[in-house]
Amino acid sequence: MPTSACGHIDQAKRGSQAVPNFMDPSSGVFGEEAFQQLLTREASRATRYQDFFSVCLVRPDGLATELDEAMQQAVARKITQFLRSTDVVAHTRDGIAILLLNTPDADAAKVVERIRSHIENVSFQPDPGAPSRRVTLSMGLVSFPRDGHNETVLLARAQARLKEAGERGGNQVVATDGS
């Protein structure tokens, strides 16, 4: 690769190699750090342009062991198939996060309910030697600006709703506080 007298191309090349890959290209699923950055950016953009978006935190019901990490990844990959290419699915410490761009609260509720319904009818076999099994999802949904005006508030409310969905027995979407 040619370089300029100051070596700018070499520096740019080295800089691009230092940037971690935030998405698994085979699955289209982002990592948690990338999700946080995208959510922060979307909250700023939506504030500036008086737009809207929704965030859903997802936890497969009954997955508790590290062996279930493969199942969680399989579920996240399947969720990407039900969404637009512009939406974001990410792995997080506690499960899966979905960022539905330019999606108001009523539409987001329909989308995540459709995902929940489809997933409960899919048999997953994340490991070739393991038997296939089905999972259900607990989901906590929030929308900007209805549920908060920044990513911190939105994620806290989504986490509380996700917890509520699990406490109610799982396999459901909680989209409003206390209902």
Coordinates of C-alpha atoms in Angstrom, one line a residue:
M1 CA 0.0 0.0 0.0
P2 CA 1.5 3.4 -1.0
T3 CA 2.1 6.0 1.7
S4 CA 2.2 9.7 1.5
A5 CA 5.3 11.6 2.6
C6 CA 3.8 11.9 6.1
G7 CA 2.7 8.2 6.3
H8 CA -1.1 9.1 6.6
I9 CA -2.3 5.9 4.8
D10 CA -0.2 3.7 7.1
Q11 CA -1.5 5.4 10.1
A12 CA -5.1 5.1 8.8
K13 CA -4.5 1.4 8.1
R14 CA -3.1 0.7 11.5
G15 CA -6.0 2.7 13.1
S16 CA -8.6 0.7 11.3
Q17 CA -7.0 -2.6 12.4
A18 CA -7.1 -1.4 16.0
V19 CA -10.8 -0.9 15.9
P20 CA -12.6 -4.0 17.1
N21 CA -15.2 -5.7 15.0
F22 CA -18.5 -5.0 16.7
M23 CA -20.7 -7.4 14.7
D24 CA -20.5 -11.0 14.0
P25 CA -20.9 -10.9 10.2
S26 CA -22.3 -14.4 9.9
S27 CA -25.2 -13.7 12.2
G28 CA -25.7 -9.9 12.0
V29 CA -25.6 -9.7 15.8
F30 CA -23.8 -6.9 17.5
G31 CA -21.8 -7.0 20.8
E32 CA -22.9 -5.0 23.9
E33 CA -20.3 -2.2 23.4
A34 CA -21.5 -1.6 19.9
F35 CA -25.2 -1.6 21.0
Q36 CA -24.4 1.0 23.7
Q37 CA -22.7 3.2 21.2
L38 CA -25.5 2.8 18.6
L39 CA -28.2 3.5 21.3
T40 CA -26.4 6.7 22.5
R41 CA -26.2 7.9 18.9
E42 CA -29.8 7.1 18.2
A43 CA -31.0 8.9 21.3
S44 CA -29.0 12.0 20.3
R45 CA -30.3 11.8 16.7
A46 CA -33.9 11.3 17.8
T47 CA -33.7 14.2 20.2
R48 CA -32.3 16.5 17.6
Y49 CA -34.8 15.6 14.9
Q50 CA -37.8 15.0 17.3
D51 CA -38.0 11.4 16.1
F52 CA -38.7 8.1 17.8
F53 CA -37.3 4.6 18.3
S54 CA -37.9 1.6 20.6
V55 CA -35.7 -0.7 22.7
C56 CA -36.5 -4.2 23.8
L57 CA -34.5 -6.2 26.2
V58 CA -35.0 -10.0 25.8
R59 CA -34.1 -12.9 28.0
P60 CA -34.8 -16.5 27.0
D61 CA -36.8 -18.1 29.8
G62 CA -35.1 -20.9 31.7
L63 CA -31.6 -20.4 30.5
A64 CA -29.3 -20.4 33.5
T65 CA -26.0 -22.2 32.7
E66 CA -23.0 -21.2 30.6
L67 CA -23.9 -24.1 28.3
D68 CA -27.0 -22.1 27.3
E69 CA -24.8 -19.3 25.8
A70 CA -25.0 -21.2 22.5
M71 CA -28.8 -21.2 22.8
Q72 CA -28.9 -17.5 23.5
Q73 CA -26.8 -16.9 20.4
A74 CA -29.0 -19.0 18.3
V75 CA -32.1 -17.1 19.5
A76 CA -30.4 -13.8 18.7
R77 CA -29.6 -14.9 15.2
K78 CA -33.2 -16.0 14.7
I79 CA -34.5 -12.7 15.9
T80 CA -32.4 -10.9 13.3
Q81 CA -34.4 -12.8 10.6
F82 CA -37.7 -11.2 11.8
L83 CA -36.4 -7.6 11.7
R84 CA -35.5 -5.0 9.1
S85 CA -31.9 -4.8 8.1
T86 CA -31.8 -1.3 9.7
D87 CA -32.7 -2.6 13.1
V88 CA -30.1 -3.7 15.6
V89 CA -29.8 -7.0 17.6
A90 CA -27.1 -7.4 20.1
H91 CA -25.8 -9.8 22.8
T92 CA -25.7 -8.3 26.2
R93 CA -24.5 -9.6 29.6
D94 CA -28.1 -10.3 30.6
G95 CA -29.5 -11.5 27.3
I96 CA -30.4 -9.9 24.0
A97 CA -31.1 -6.2 23.1
I98 CA -33.1 -5.0 20.1
L99 CA -33.0 -1.4 18.8
L100 CA -36.0 -0.7 16.5
L101 CA -35.1 2.4 14.6
N102 CA -37.8 4.8 13.6
T103 CA -40.4 2.6 15.3
P104 CA -43.1 4.2 17.5
D105 CA -44.3 2.4 20.7
A106 CA -47.5 0.9 19.2
D107 CA -45.7 -0.6 16.2
A108 CA -42.8 -1.8 18.4
A109 CA -45.2 -3.7 20.6
K110 CA -46.6 -5.5 17.5
V111 CA -43.1 -6.3 16.3
V112 CA -41.8 -7.7 19.6
E113 CA -45.0 -9.7 20.2
R114 CA -44.6 -11.2 16.7
I115 CA -41.0 -12.1 17.6
R116 CA -42.0 -13.7 20.9
S117 CA -44.8 -15.7 19.2
H118 CA -42.5 -17.0 16.4
I119 CA -39.6 -17.9 18.7
E120 CA -41.8 -20.1 20.9
N121 CA -42.6 -22.2 17.8
V122 CA -39.0 -22.7 16.7
S123 CA -36.9 -25.8 17.7
F124 CA -33.3 -24.8 18.3
Q125 CA -30.3 -27.1 18.1
P126 CA -27.4 -24.8 18.8
D127 CA -25.0 -27.7 19.4
P128 CA -24.9 -30.5 16.8
G129 CA -24.8 -33.3 19.4
A130 CA -27.5 -31.8 21.7
P131 CA -31.2 -32.5 21.3
S132 CA -33.3 -29.7 19.8
R133 CA -35.5 -27.7 22.2
R134 CA -37.9 -24.8 22.3
V135 CA -37.6 -21.6 24.3
T136 CA -39.9 -18.8 25.3
L137 CA -38.9 -15.2 25.7
S138 CA -39.5 -12.6 28.4
M139 CA -39.3 -9.1 26.9
G140 CA -39.2 -5.5 28.3
L141 CA -40.1 -2.8 25.8
V142 CA -39.5 0.9 26.0
S143 CA -40.0 3.7 23.4
F144 CA -38.3 7.1 23.0
P145 CA -39.5 9.7 23.9
R146 CA -42.5 8.2 25.8
D147 CA -40.5 6.2 28.3
G148 CA -37.4 8.4 28.6
H149 CA -35.2 11.0 26.8
N150 CA -31.8 9.3 27.2
E151 CA -30.3 5.8 26.9
T152 CA -29.7 5.5 30.7
V153 CA -33.4 6.0 31.6
L154 CA -34.6 3.9 28.7
L155 CA -32.4 1.0 29.6
A156 CA -33.3 1.2 33.3
R157 CA -37.0 1.1 32.4
A158 CA -36.5 -1.7 29.9
Q159 CA -34.6 -3.7 32.5
A160 CA -37.4 -3.2 35.1
R161 CA -40.0 -4.4 32.5
L162 CA -37.9 -7.4 31.6
K163 CA -37.7 -8.3 35.2
E164 CA -41.5 -7.9 35.5
A165 CA -42.1 -10.2 32.5
G166 CA -40.0 -12.9 34.2
E167 CA -41.7 -12.5 37.5
R168 CA -45.1 -12.9 35.8
G169 CA -44.0 -16.3 34.6
G170 CA -42.2 -15.4 31.4
N171 CA -43.2 -15.8 27.8
Q172 CA -44.6 -12.3 27.5
V173 CA -43.9 -8.7 26.6
V174 CA -44.2 -6.0 29.2
A175 CA -44.5 -2.6 27.5
T176 CA -45.8 -0.3 30.2
D177 CA -45.0 0.1 33.9
G178 CA -47.2 -2.0 36.2
S179 CA -49.5 -3.3 33.6

